[in-house]
């Protein structure tokens, strides 16, 4: 299905929905619905607001949604043979004689009752139920039935002052459980959805060109702006990606059109799917629901793309890494938004523990339920179940460069080379180091080779002057042998890559007069 965000595709899908109304809906509903669509296009549907005479003209996406929803409702009432919606054929339900055939003949109470029944049968989210109610409301308004329209009840969702339920909001741990064992596309798609905080319509609109790798361990997703027809929000279009980077790289390595900047970032993966076609937002939502239903210890009722935004907001609120401005940037909240208040009670314990940590305390009771480990390459703390490191993208079953692993094992945290690469990735080969750092590493390795002998002759701790000369011994015999076999070759390679380094060293030592 098309994504609903590319203007040409939105128009094509909109025209298809209107044509389906003409083809599959019987009179009098067919004419009624087409009149509603026509008036919606022109923007002359009556407005229930006392200070506004008519509603503005509908976007292509709004026309598409209203035509589709009214067609499905008409099919439910009239028992049509073909009422298709995203690949699912719905025929009229038994007992439809309880309702009139014509949508405009429904009472407000019947509208609410019918849509509630359909919502239960089809397992709709409250937001879907609300959309159908508002569609029928628009239908009545288009036929100048303003009083009846305003009496139609619809679920209230998305209230800014409604507190998020701490017991139901998904967590990072839930996300990892959901993607465990799923396809590499789904791993990438749902971690990007989580970390970017974008709406599902925005996710479905992404193209290869919208992903901008910025380093080995991070990048930016540039969400298409609000100018794209049918795409709500995305005022803050640049979304930072860290822990999802590895999953995304893995997916792109198998993406059939990864070299085409105009190809969709996420496409269908069934044999019959076209990799040049965007996923439809509904497909993203439904796939997540299917995954949730088959994941043990996950309540599928509380898993959806929208609740992912709640989970991401809660996670960021609980972390001292993010300011309110950071959260607003990622989640597309306006400056000064009251949305932060929805998460106050969710994160109050985390906020208290964060303050304790700032004062030097380390709370341990009821700590983070996600286990962590140290990335073997860069030392970053990552989730135990994470497949990739969020900083350096190392697949966690891989090893770091051997020289770096040995070096970290015989030096302290304040070592100058370790300080240098605390925030950066070390090179894969020690010969790539700049001359002063390479000289230091070489001295450490040589002292590590003989350090064991020195320490065996010293009772207790080494004297301070000895600490400056000798580092911890390389205890592992294989590591000692590796250093013995490779140090000369690494040194020669460094000389070849830095031919002027030898003269610089001789000048500094006074061996060479200038």
Tab-separated table of C-alpha atoms in Angstrom:
chain	number	residue	atom	x	y	z
A	1	UNK	CA	0.000	0.000	0.000
A	2	UNK	CA	1.165	3.576	-0.533
A	3	UNK	CA	2.499	5.494	2.381
A	4	UNK	CA	-0.065	8.282	2.353
A	5	UNK	CA	2.648	10.943	2.512
A	6	UNK	CA	3.944	11.322	-1.053
A	7	UNK	CA	1.570	13.898	-2.660
A	8	UNK	CA	1.165	11.911	-5.887
A	9	UNK	CA	0.500	8.670	-4.045
A	10	UNK	CA	-1.968	10.333	-1.656
A	11	UNK	CA	-3.969	11.698	-4.579
A	12	UNK	CA	-3.914	8.323	-6.325
A	13	UNK	CA	-5.101	6.513	-3.204
A	14	UNK	CA	-7.755	9.185	-2.557
A	15	UNK	CA	-9.174	8.807	-6.073
A	16	UNK	CA	-9.166	5.035	-5.626
A	17	UNK	CA	-11.199	5.302	-2.422
A	18	UNK	CA	-13.768	7.580	-4.062
A	19	UNK	CA	-14.008	5.181	-7.011
A	20	UNK	CA	-14.608	2.310	-4.595
A	21	UNK	CA	-17.525	4.229	-3.156
A	22	UNK	CA	-19.013	4.521	-6.663
A	23	UNK	CA	-18.359	0.854	-7.393
A	24	UNK	CA	-19.342	-0.918	-4.185
A	25	UNK	CA	-21.814	1.236	-2.254
A	26	UNK	CA	-25.510	0.982	-3.057
A	27	UNK	CA	-27.978	3.824	-3.131
A	28	UNK	CA	-28.893	5.952	-1.304
A	29	UNK	CA	-25.593	5.816	0.610
A	30	UNK	CA	-23.526	6.145	-2.582
A	31	UNK	CA	-24.939	9.564	-3.477
A	32	UNK	CA	-24.886	10.680	0.162
A	33	UNK	CA	-21.189	9.814	0.565
A	34	UNK	CA	-20.177	11.362	-2.771
A	35	UNK	CA	-21.949	14.572	-1.770
A	36	UNK	CA	-20.022	14.618	1.521
A	37	UNK	CA	-16.721	14.098	-0.315
A	38	UNK	CA	-17.553	16.828	-2.852
A	39	UNK	CA	-18.443	19.336	-0.147
A	40	UNK	CA	-15.351	18.362	1.844
A	41	UNK	CA	-13.131	19.069	-1.161
A	42	UNK	CA	-14.693	22.515	-1.577
A	43	UNK	CA	-14.701	23.401	2.087
A	44	UNK	CA	-18.400	24.194	2.415
A	45	UNK	CA	-19.391	21.712	5.098
A	46	UNK	CA	-21.230	23.406	7.914
A	47	UNK	CA	-19.163	23.937	11.074
A	48	UNK	CA	-20.647	23.172	14.504
A	49	UNK	CA	-18.548	25.998	15.986
A	50	UNK	CA	-20.688	29.081	16.667
A	51	UNK	CA	-18.000	31.495	15.448
A	52	UNK	CA	-17.231	29.603	12.221
A	53	UNK	CA	-19.727	29.169	9.381
A	54	UNK	CA	-18.004	26.410	7.372
A	55	UNK	CA	-15.047	24.104	7.780
A	56	UNK	CA	-11.934	24.656	5.628
A	57	UNK	CA	-11.450	22.415	2.588
A	58	UNK	CA	-10.138	18.940	3.297
A	59	UNK	CA	-6.649	17.744	2.413
A	60	UNK	CA	-6.315	14.748	0.103
A	61	UNK	CA	-5.628	12.512	3.108
A	62	UNK	CA	-8.779	13.706	4.902
A	63	UNK	CA	-10.882	13.054	1.793
A	64	UNK	CA	-9.358	9.588	1.532
A	65	UNK	CA	-10.022	8.770	5.193
A	66	UNK	CA	-13.644	9.988	5.176
A	67	UNK	CA	-14.483	8.194	1.918
A	68	UNK	CA	-12.950	4.969	3.185
A	69	UNK	CA	-14.623	5.072	6.607
A	70	UNK	CA	-18.052	5.946	5.197
A	71	UNK	CA	-17.735	3.154	2.612
A	72	UNK	CA	-16.949	0.612	5.342
A	73	UNK	CA	-19.809	1.796	7.532
A	74	UNK	CA	-22.224	1.653	4.591
A	75	UNK	CA	-21.042	-1.875	3.834
A	76	UNK	CA	-21.604	-2.852	7.452
A	77	UNK	CA	-25.189	-1.615	7.271
A	78	UNK	CA	-26.090	-2.823	3.771
A	79	UNK	CA	-24.211	-6.135	3.846
A	80	UNK	CA	-22.276	-5.408	0.680
A	81	UNK	CA	-20.339	-8.215	-0.988
A	82	UNK	CA	-17.123	-6.222	-1.231
A	83	UNK	CA	-16.003	-3.853	1.500
A	84	UNK	CA	-12.217	-3.950	1.394
A	85	UNK	CA	-9.949	-2.155	3.817
A	86	UNK	CA	-6.178	-2.732	3.752
A	87	UNK	CA	-6.525	-6.211	2.277
A	88	UNK	CA	-9.283	-7.371	4.641
A	89	UNK	CA	-12.765	-8.077	3.251
A	90	UNK	CA	-15.579	-7.213	5.630
A	91	UNK	CA	-19.114	-8.303	4.821
A	92	UNK	CA	-22.097	-7.018	6.706
A	93	UNK	CA	-22.547	-8.390	10.201
A	94	UNK	CA	-25.448	-10.559	11.282
A	95	UNK	CA	-28.143	-8.556	12.984
A	96	UNK	CA	-27.661	-5.479	10.833
A	97	UNK	CA	-31.457	-5.308	10.528
A	98	UNK	CA	-31.297	-3.558	13.893
A	99	UNK	CA	-30.132	-0.494	11.987
A	100	UNK	CA	-31.483	1.360	8.954
A	101	UNK	CA	-29.654	0.889	5.642
A	102	UNK	CA	-28.996	4.559	5.163
A	103	UNK	CA	-26.260	6.192	7.260
A	104	UNK	CA	-28.215	9.452	7.471
A	105	UNK	CA	-31.134	7.603	9.048
A	106	UNK	CA	-29.078	6.565	12.078
A	107	UNK	CA	-29.806	8.311	15.347
A	108	UNK	CA	-26.832	9.676	17.330
A	109	UNK	CA	-27.280	6.800	19.779
A	110	UNK	CA	-27.257	4.246	16.949
A	111	UNK	CA	-24.073	5.776	15.521
A	112	UNK	CA	-22.298	5.335	18.846
A	113	UNK	CA	-23.689	1.820	19.342
A	114	UNK	CA	-22.783	0.630	15.827
A	115	UNK	CA	-19.226	1.956	15.930
A	116	UNK	CA	-18.677	0.603	19.457
A	117	UNK	CA	-19.750	-2.872	18.297
A	118	UNK	CA	-17.463	-2.701	15.277
A	119	UNK	CA	-14.603	-1.496	17.457
A	120	UNK	CA	-14.949	-4.488	19.771
A	121	UNK	CA	-15.214	-6.969	16.879
A	122	UNK	CA	-12.248	-5.508	14.975
A	123	UNK	CA	-10.116	-4.684	18.020
A	124	UNK	CA	-9.828	-1.005	17.113
A	125	UNK	CA	-7.845	1.437	19.168
A	126	UNK	CA	-9.832	4.216	20.814
A	127	UNK	CA	-8.388	6.626	18.272
A	128	UNK	CA	-9.847	4.559	15.395
A	129	UNK	CA	-13.229	4.490	17.089
A	130	UNK	CA	-13.060	8.252	17.501
A	131	UNK	CA	-12.166	8.755	13.821
A	132	UNK	CA	-15.197	6.771	12.646
A	133	UNK	CA	-17.504	8.753	14.921
A	134	UNK	CA	-16.104	12.044	13.625
A	135	UNK	CA	-16.492	10.808	10.034
A	136	UNK	CA	-20.196	10.163	10.563
A	137	UNK	CA	-20.396	13.557	12.241
A	138	UNK	CA	-18.903	15.129	9.097
A	139	UNK	CA	-21.411	13.168	7.013
A	140	UNK	CA	-24.324	14.683	8.899
A	141	UNK	CA	-22.776	18.148	8.784
A	142	UNK	CA	-22.341	17.901	4.991
A	143	UNK	CA	-26.063	17.268	4.712
A	144	UNK	CA	-26.905	20.232	6.948
A	145	UNK	CA	-27.918	18.017	9.869
A	146	UNK	CA	-25.924	20.129	12.328
A	147	UNK	CA	-28.033	19.451	15.418
A	148	UNK	CA	-27.900	15.666	14.939
A	149	UNK	CA	-24.170	15.807	14.227
A	150	UNK	CA	-23.364	17.631	17.457
A	151	UNK	CA	-25.218	14.970	19.470
A	152	UNK	CA	-22.925	12.163	18.248
A	153	UNK	CA	-20.655	11.065	21.072
A	154	UNK	CA	-17.031	10.150	20.336
A	155	UNK	CA	-14.171	8.922	22.569
A	156	UNK	CA	-11.946	11.642	23.959
A	157	UNK	CA	-8.336	10.695	23.271
A	158	UNK	CA	-5.077	12.573	23.208
A	159	UNK	CA	-5.969	15.097	25.887
A	160	UNK	CA	-2.837	17.058	26.809
A	161	UNK	CA	-3.696	17.088	30.488
A	162	UNK	CA	-4.410	13.351	30.718
A	163	UNK	CA	-1.736	11.676	32.820
A	164	UNK	CA	0.120	8.739	31.303
A	165	UNK	CA	-0.510	5.503	33.193
A	166	UNK	CA	2.773	4.290	34.712
A	167	UNK	CA	1.435	0.720	34.784
A	168	UNK	CA	0.740	0.496	31.052
A	169	UNK	CA	3.319	2.679	29.303
A	170	UNK	CA	5.790	0.478	27.358
A	171	UNK	CA	9.459	0.520	28.323
A	172	UNK	CA	12.752	-0.032	26.496
A	173	UNK	CA	12.711	-3.531	27.995
A	174	UNK	CA	9.321	-4.145	26.339
A	175	UNK	CA	10.693	-2.915	23.014
A	176	UNK	CA	13.625	-5.356	23.196
A	177	UNK	CA	11.263	-8.198	24.066
A	178	UNK	CA	9.018	-7.309	21.115
A	179	UNK	CA	11.758	-7.284	18.491
A	180	UNK	CA	13.526	-10.385	19.786
A	181	UNK	CA	13.338	-13.010	17.058
A	182	UNK	CA	11.622	-10.721	14.541
A	183	UNK	CA	12.835	-9.890	11.036
A	184	UNK	CA	15.746	-7.497	10.594
A	185	UNK	CA	13.347	-5.021	8.976
A	186	UNK	CA	11.033	-5.057	11.979
A	187	UNK	CA	13.962	-4.729	14.388
A	188	UNK	CA	15.113	-1.638	12.501
A	189	UNK	CA	11.656	-0.204	11.907
A	190	UNK	CA	10.417	-0.355	15.483
A	191	UNK	CA	13.669	0.756	17.117
A	192	UNK	CA	13.728	3.760	14.763
A	193	UNK	CA	10.053	4.418	15.541
A	194	UNK	CA	10.841	4.281	19.267
A	195	UNK	CA	14.019	6.326	19.270
A	196	UNK	CA	12.938	8.966	16.762
A	197	UNK	CA	9.608	9.540	18.503
A	198	UNK	CA	8.042	10.225	15.101
A	199	UNK	CA	4.485	9.478	14.110
A	200	UNK	CA	3.765	6.300	12.198
A	201	UNK	CA	2.761	8.339	9.122
A	202	UNK	CA	6.174	10.016	9.210
A	203	UNK	CA	7.960	6.683	9.607
A	204	UNK	CA	6.097	5.250	6.611
A	205	UNK	CA	7.070	8.269	4.499
A	206	UNK	CA	10.825	7.926	5.046
A	207	UNK	CA	13.088	7.314	2.062
A	208	UNK	CA	16.681	6.108	1.905
A	209	UNK	CA	17.823	9.712	1.437
A	210	UNK	CA	16.269	10.714	4.755
A	211	UNK	CA	18.789	8.622	6.718
A	212	UNK	CA	22.061	10.497	7.292
A	213	UNK	CA	24.843	8.462	9.001
A	214	UNK	CA	27.041	10.902	10.932
A	215	UNK	CA	29.633	8.566	12.423
A	216	UNK	CA	30.190	4.927	13.266
A	217	UNK	CA	27.666	4.907	16.059
A	218	UNK	CA	24.991	7.484	15.307
A	219	UNK	CA	23.117	9.380	12.619
A	220	UNK	CA	20.105	11.571	11.909
A	221	UNK	CA	16.748	10.750	10.367
A	222	UNK	CA	15.495	13.778	8.455
A	223	UNK	CA	11.713	13.432	8.584
A	224	UNK	CA	9.940	15.069	5.612
A	225	UNK	CA	8.481	18.417	6.654
A	226	UNK	CA	4.877	19.353	7.320
A	227	UNK	CA	4.599	20.499	3.695
A	228	UNK	CA	4.130	16.848	2.674
A	229	UNK	CA	0.447	16.254	2.059
A	230	UNK	CA	-1.134	14.037	4.655
A	231	UNK	CA	1.788	14.185	7.109
A	232	UNK	CA	0.832	15.678	10.435
A	233	UNK	CA	3.435	17.389	12.574
A	234	UNK	CA	7.168	16.853	11.913
A	235	UNK	CA	7.876	20.452	12.849
A	236	UNK	CA	11.226	19.299	14.271
A	237	UNK	CA	12.334	17.146	11.381
A	238	UNK	CA	15.844	16.071	12.482
A	239	UNK	CA	15.722	13.014	14.748
A	240	UNK	CA	18.935	11.677	16.362
A	241	UNK	CA	19.518	7.926	16.104
A	242	UNK	CA	21.988	6.048	18.341
A	243	UNK	CA	20.966	2.644	19.681
A	244	UNK	CA	18.797	1.948	16.605
A	245	UNK	CA	21.780	2.611	14.315
A	246	UNK	CA	23.053	-0.963	14.315
A	247	UNK	CA	19.618	-2.414	13.566
A	248	UNK	CA	19.183	0.089	10.739
A	249	UNK	CA	22.598	-0.719	9.240
A	250	UNK	CA	21.768	-4.406	9.369
A	251	UNK	CA	18.476	-3.829	7.534
A	252	UNK	CA	20.058	-1.602	4.880
A	253	UNK	CA	22.651	-4.281	4.154
A	254	UNK	CA	19.761	-6.436	2.895
A	255	UNK	CA	17.542	-3.671	1.474
A	256	UNK	CA	17.190	-4.377	-2.259
A	257	UNK	CA	17.224	-0.669	-3.181
A	258	UNK	CA	19.570	0.727	-0.548
A	259	UNK	CA	21.523	2.584	-3.254
A	260	UNK	CA	18.428	4.407	-4.506
A	261	UNK	CA	17.902	7.619	-2.484
A	262	UNK	CA	14.244	7.785	-3.550
A	263	UNK	CA	13.435	4.237	-2.417
A	264	UNK	CA	11.401	3.780	0.773
A	265	UNK	CA	13.463	3.251	3.904
A	266	UNK	CA	11.005	0.527	4.949
A	267	UNK	CA	9.136	-1.627	2.452
A	268	UNK	CA	7.174	-4.861	2.504
A	269	UNK	CA	9.193	-8.069	2.788
A	270	UNK	CA	6.706	-10.632	1.518
A	271	UNK	CA	7.654	-12.302	-1.807
A	272	UNK	CA	4.912	-10.399	-3.631
A	273	UNK	CA	5.868	-6.977	-2.190
A	274	UNK	CA	7.504	-4.321	-4.354
A	275	UNK	CA	10.605	-2.848	-2.622
A	276	UNK	CA	9.887	0.491	-4.313
A	277	UNK	CA	6.538	0.762	-2.491
A	278	UNK	CA	6.278	2.398	0.931
A	279	UNK	CA	4.581	0.539	3.728
A	280	UNK	CA	1.206	1.965	4.660
A	281	UNK	CA	1.002	3.371	8.227
A	282	UNK	CA	-1.835	0.955	8.928
A	283	UNK	CA	0.446	-1.959	8.021
A	284	UNK	CA	3.114	-0.697	10.437
A	285	UNK	CA	0.482	-0.462	13.177
A	286	UNK	CA	-1.037	-3.876	12.475
A	287	UNK	CA	2.328	-5.642	12.291
A	288	UNK	CA	3.275	-4.200	15.675
A	289	UNK	CA	-0.027	-5.451	17.091
A	290	UNK	CA	0.624	-8.950	15.699
A	291	UNK	CA	4.101	-8.998	17.201
A	292	UNK	CA	2.733	-7.843	20.566
A	293	UNK	CA	0.079	-10.561	20.616
A	294	UNK	CA	2.666	-13.317	20.155
A	295	UNK	CA	5.190	-11.882	22.621
A	296	UNK	CA	4.974	-13.417	26.081
A	297	UNK	CA	4.600	-11.119	29.086
A	298	UNK	CA	3.573	-8.218	26.826
A	299	UNK	CA	0.056	-6.807	27.061
A	300	UNK	CA	-0.811	-6.202	23.404
A	301	UNK	CA	-3.617	-3.876	24.449
A	302	UNK	CA	-1.031	-1.300	25.514
A	303	UNK	CA	1.296	-1.612	22.519
A	304	UNK	CA	0.911	0.672	19.501
A	305	UNK	CA	3.001	3.238	17.622
A	306	UNK	CA	1.373	5.951	19.715
A	307	UNK	CA	2.142	4.279	23.050
A	308	UNK	CA	5.738	4.001	21.833
A	309	UNK	CA	5.809	7.811	21.965
A	310	UNK	CA	4.616	7.628	25.580
A	311	UNK	CA	7.330	5.088	26.341
A	312	UNK	CA	10.026	7.186	24.701
A	313	UNK	CA	8.831	10.321	26.516
A	314	UNK	CA	8.887	8.512	29.868
A	315	UNK	CA	12.359	7.140	29.164
A	316	UNK	CA	13.747	10.566	28.332
A	317	UNK	CA	12.038	12.222	31.286
A	318	UNK	CA	13.707	9.695	33.581
A	319	UNK	CA	17.161	10.312	32.139
A	320	UNK	CA	19.482	13.168	33.067
A	321	UNK	CA	20.806	13.149	29.491
A	322	UNK	CA	17.795	15.006	28.088
A	323	UNK	CA	16.589	18.526	28.792
A	324	UNK	CA	13.000	19.558	28.194
A	325	UNK	CA	14.127	21.179	24.960
A	326	UNK	CA	15.676	17.875	23.821
A	327	UNK	CA	12.414	16.052	24.480
A	328	UNK	CA	10.427	18.691	22.602
A	329	UNK	CA	12.807	18.358	19.635
A	330	UNK	CA	12.485	14.578	19.431
A	331	UNK	CA	8.740	14.312	20.094
A	332	UNK	CA	7.644	17.364	18.064
A	333	UNK	CA	6.241	19.195	21.071
A	334	UNK	CA	5.857	22.939	20.923
A	335	UNK	CA	8.047	25.098	23.140
A	336	UNK	CA	6.454	25.528	26.552
A	337	UNK	CA	4.023	22.669	25.932
A	338	UNK	CA	1.995	21.342	28.894
A	339	UNK	CA	2.749	17.811	27.655
A	340	UNK	CA	5.620	17.481	30.141
A	341	UNK	CA	3.051	17.475	32.931
A	342	UNK	CA	1.582	14.219	31.648
A	343	UNK	CA	4.763	12.402	32.688
A	344	UNK	CA	5.452	13.982	36.075
A	345	UNK	CA	3.980	11.097	38.093
A	346	UNK	CA	5.502	8.473	35.792
A	347	UNK	CA	9.042	9.645	36.418
A	348	UNK	CA	8.922	11.024	39.941
A	349	UNK	CA	10.897	8.082	41.388
A	350	UNK	CA	13.471	8.314	38.601
A	351	UNK	CA	13.708	12.065	39.158
A	352	UNK	CA	14.409	11.497	42.848
A	353	UNK	CA	17.092	8.906	42.094
A	354	UNK	CA	18.645	11.207	39.515
A	355	UNK	CA	19.023	13.905	42.175
A	356	UNK	CA	20.598	11.346	44.532
A	357	UNK	CA	23.110	10.366	41.867
A	358	UNK	CA	24.062	14.004	41.372
A	359	UNK	CA	24.914	14.136	45.082
A	360	UNK	CA	27.146	11.091	44.876
A	361	UNK	CA	24.690	8.405	45.962
A	362	UNK	CA	23.999	5.318	43.881
A	363	UNK	CA	20.485	3.956	44.574
A	364	UNK	CA	20.364	0.202	44.100
A	365	UNK	CA	16.935	-0.894	45.330
A	366	UNK	CA	14.472	-1.444	42.483
A	367	UNK	CA	17.035	-0.290	39.962
A	368	UNK	CA	16.860	-0.450	36.213
A	369	UNK	CA	15.175	-3.703	35.231
A	370	UNK	CA	17.217	-3.916	32.023
A	371	UNK	CA	20.586	-5.612	32.621
A	372	UNK	CA	23.631	-3.926	31.170
A	373	UNK	CA	27.160	-4.812	30.092
A	374	UNK	CA	30.198	-2.972	28.794
A	375	UNK	CA	30.779	-2.791	25.049
A	376	UNK	CA	34.061	-4.632	24.407
A	377	UNK	CA	35.242	-2.050	21.860
A	378	UNK	CA	34.450	1.352	23.348
A	379	UNK	CA	33.391	0.593	26.920
A	380	UNK	CA	29.906	2.122	26.553
A	381	UNK	CA	27.274	0.579	28.831
A	382	UNK	CA	24.679	-1.164	26.657
A	383	UNK	CA	21.546	-3.190	27.329
A	384	UNK	CA	22.331	-6.864	27.833
A	385	UNK	CA	19.922	-7.800	25.036
A	386	UNK	CA	21.148	-5.121	22.634
A	387	UNK	CA	22.466	-6.516	19.364
A	388	UNK	CA	24.585	-3.444	18.629
A	389	UNK	CA	26.414	-0.864	20.706
A	390	UNK	CA	24.625	2.526	20.566
A	391	UNK	CA	27.950	4.392	20.335
A	392	UNK	CA	30.214	2.410	18.022
A	393	UNK	CA	27.663	0.054	16.399
A	394	UNK	CA	29.800	-2.991	17.238
A	395	UNK	CA	27.777	-6.174	17.016
A	396	UNK	CA	27.987	-7.343	20.616
A	397	UNK	CA	29.169	-10.828	19.820
A	398	UNK	CA	32.193	-9.350	18.006
A	399	UNK	CA	35.534	-8.508	19.602
A	400	UNK	CA	37.200	-5.065	19.771
A	401	UNK	CA	40.610	-4.517	18.139
A	402	UNK	CA	42.953	-6.854	19.982
A	403	UNK	CA	45.560	-4.193	20.747
A	404	UNK	CA	42.892	-2.054	22.399
A	405	UNK	CA	41.506	-4.886	24.503
A	406	UNK	CA	44.997	-5.768	25.778
A	407	UNK	CA	45.865	-2.121	26.326
A	408	UNK	CA	42.729	-1.414	28.390
A	409	UNK	CA	43.482	-4.446	30.524
A	410	UNK	CA	46.886	-3.128	31.691
A	411	UNK	CA	46.168	0.607	32.055
A	412	UNK	CA	44.120	2.799	34.357
A	413	UNK	CA	41.200	5.023	33.390
A	414	UNK	CA	43.356	8.170	33.605
A	415	UNK	CA	45.793	6.832	31.015
A	416	UNK	CA	46.215	9.509	28.293
A	417	UNK	CA	45.332	7.179	25.424
A	418	UNK	CA	42.217	5.912	27.205
A	419	UNK	CA	41.223	9.509	27.953
A	420	UNK	CA	41.707	10.354	24.283
A	421	UNK	CA	39.347	7.590	23.194
A	422	UNK	CA	36.800	7.896	25.979
A	423	UNK	CA	34.456	9.758	23.636
A	424	UNK	CA	35.913	8.564	20.325
A	425	UNK	CA	36.470	5.173	18.744
A	426	UNK	CA	40.044	3.833	18.872
A	427	UNK	CA	41.566	2.878	15.497
A	428	UNK	CA	41.391	-0.745	14.426
A	429	UNK	CA	45.194	-0.851	14.239
A	430	UNK	CA	47.579	0.750	16.769
A	431	UNK	CA	49.824	1.805	13.856
A	432	UNK	CA	47.165	4.374	12.940
A	433	UNK	CA	47.789	6.330	16.168
A	434	UNK	CA	49.505	9.718	15.998
A	435	UNK	CA	53.229	9.498	16.931
A	436	UNK	CA	53.056	10.669	20.559
A	437	UNK	CA	50.182	8.317	21.404
A	438	UNK	CA	51.809	5.453	19.530
A	439	UNK	CA	55.065	5.915	21.467
A	440	UNK	CA	53.115	5.798	24.719
A	441	UNK	CA	51.244	2.647	23.695
A	442	UNK	CA	54.488	0.967	22.666
A	443	UNK	CA	56.100	1.789	26.044
A	444	UNK	CA	53.046	0.402	27.854
A	445	UNK	CA	53.160	-2.837	25.876
A	446	UNK	CA	56.906	-3.281	26.434
A	447	UNK	CA	56.539	-2.624	30.156
A	448	UNK	CA	53.566	-4.984	30.231
A	449	UNK	CA	55.782	-7.682	28.765
A	450	UNK	CA	58.353	-7.373	31.581
A	451	UNK	CA	56.090	-5.916	34.260
A	452	UNK	CA	55.353	-9.323	35.693
A	453	UNK	CA	59.021	-9.929	36.381
A	454	UNK	CA	59.419	-6.541	38.051
A	455	UNK	CA	56.324	-6.964	40.179
A	456	UNK	CA	57.401	-10.399	41.310
A	457	UNK	CA	60.490	-8.782	42.887
A	458	UNK	CA	58.615	-5.963	44.570
A	459	UNK	CA	56.809	-6.591	47.822
A	460	UNK	CA	53.445	-4.853	47.846
A	461	UNK	CA	52.546	-1.854	45.698
A	462	UNK	CA	55.007	-0.471	43.196
A	463	UNK	CA	56.768	2.728	44.120
A	464	UNK	CA	55.482	5.860	42.369
A	465	UNK	CA	58.530	6.132	40.116
A	466	UNK	CA	58.107	2.479	39.167
A	467	UNK	CA	54.441	3.048	38.329
A	468	UNK	CA	55.514	5.652	35.784
A	469	UNK	CA	57.785	3.115	34.080
A	470	UNK	CA	55.956	-0.175	34.539
A	471	UNK	CA	52.310	-0.961	33.976
A	472	UNK	CA	50.339	-4.038	34.874
A	473	UNK	CA	51.668	-7.240	33.442
A	474	UNK	CA	50.026	-8.819	30.413
A	475	UNK	CA	48.930	-11.937	32.248
A	476	UNK	CA	47.243	-13.872	29.441
A	477	UNK	CA	49.909	-16.022	27.674
A	478	UNK	CA	48.145	-15.706	24.308
A	479	UNK	CA	48.018	-11.904	24.628
A	480	UNK	CA	51.699	-11.799	25.616
A	481	UNK	CA	52.580	-13.910	22.586
A	482	UNK	CA	50.448	-11.682	20.332
A	483	UNK	CA	52.300	-8.548	21.506
A	484	UNK	CA	55.654	-10.315	21.135
A	485	UNK	CA	54.813	-11.425	17.582
A	486	UNK	CA	53.269	-8.148	16.400
A	487	UNK	CA	54.937	-5.197	18.155
A	488	UNK	CA	57.839	-4.981	15.654
A	489	UNK	CA	55.509	-5.143	12.673
A	490	UNK	CA	53.206	-2.521	14.138
A	491	UNK	CA	56.202	-0.280	14.821
A	492	UNK	CA	57.456	-0.673	11.235
A	493	UNK	CA	53.979	0.014	9.842
A	494	UNK	CA	53.789	3.174	11.945
A	495	UNK	CA	57.162	4.370	10.605
A	496	UNK	CA	55.917	3.813	7.049
A	497	UNK	CA	52.695	5.729	7.699
A	498	UNK	CA	54.475	8.534	9.598
A	499	UNK	CA	57.880	8.879	7.857
A	500	UNK	CA	58.705	12.190	9.579
A	501	UNK	CA	58.001	10.900	13.096
A	502	UNK	CA	61.531	9.480	13.524
A	503	UNK	CA	63.209	12.844	12.898
A	504	UNK	CA	60.747	14.592	15.206
A	505	UNK	CA	61.622	12.188	17.994
A	506	UNK	CA	65.361	12.660	17.401
A	507	UNK	CA	64.965	16.450	17.510
A	508	UNK	CA	63.036	16.262	20.773
A	509	UNK	CA	65.695	14.004	22.300
A	510	UNK	CA	68.536	16.272	21.137
A	511	UNK	CA	70.055	13.599	18.914
A	512	UNK	CA	69.551	15.677	15.778
A	513	UNK	CA	70.623	19.312	15.516
A	514	UNK	CA	68.462	21.599	13.446
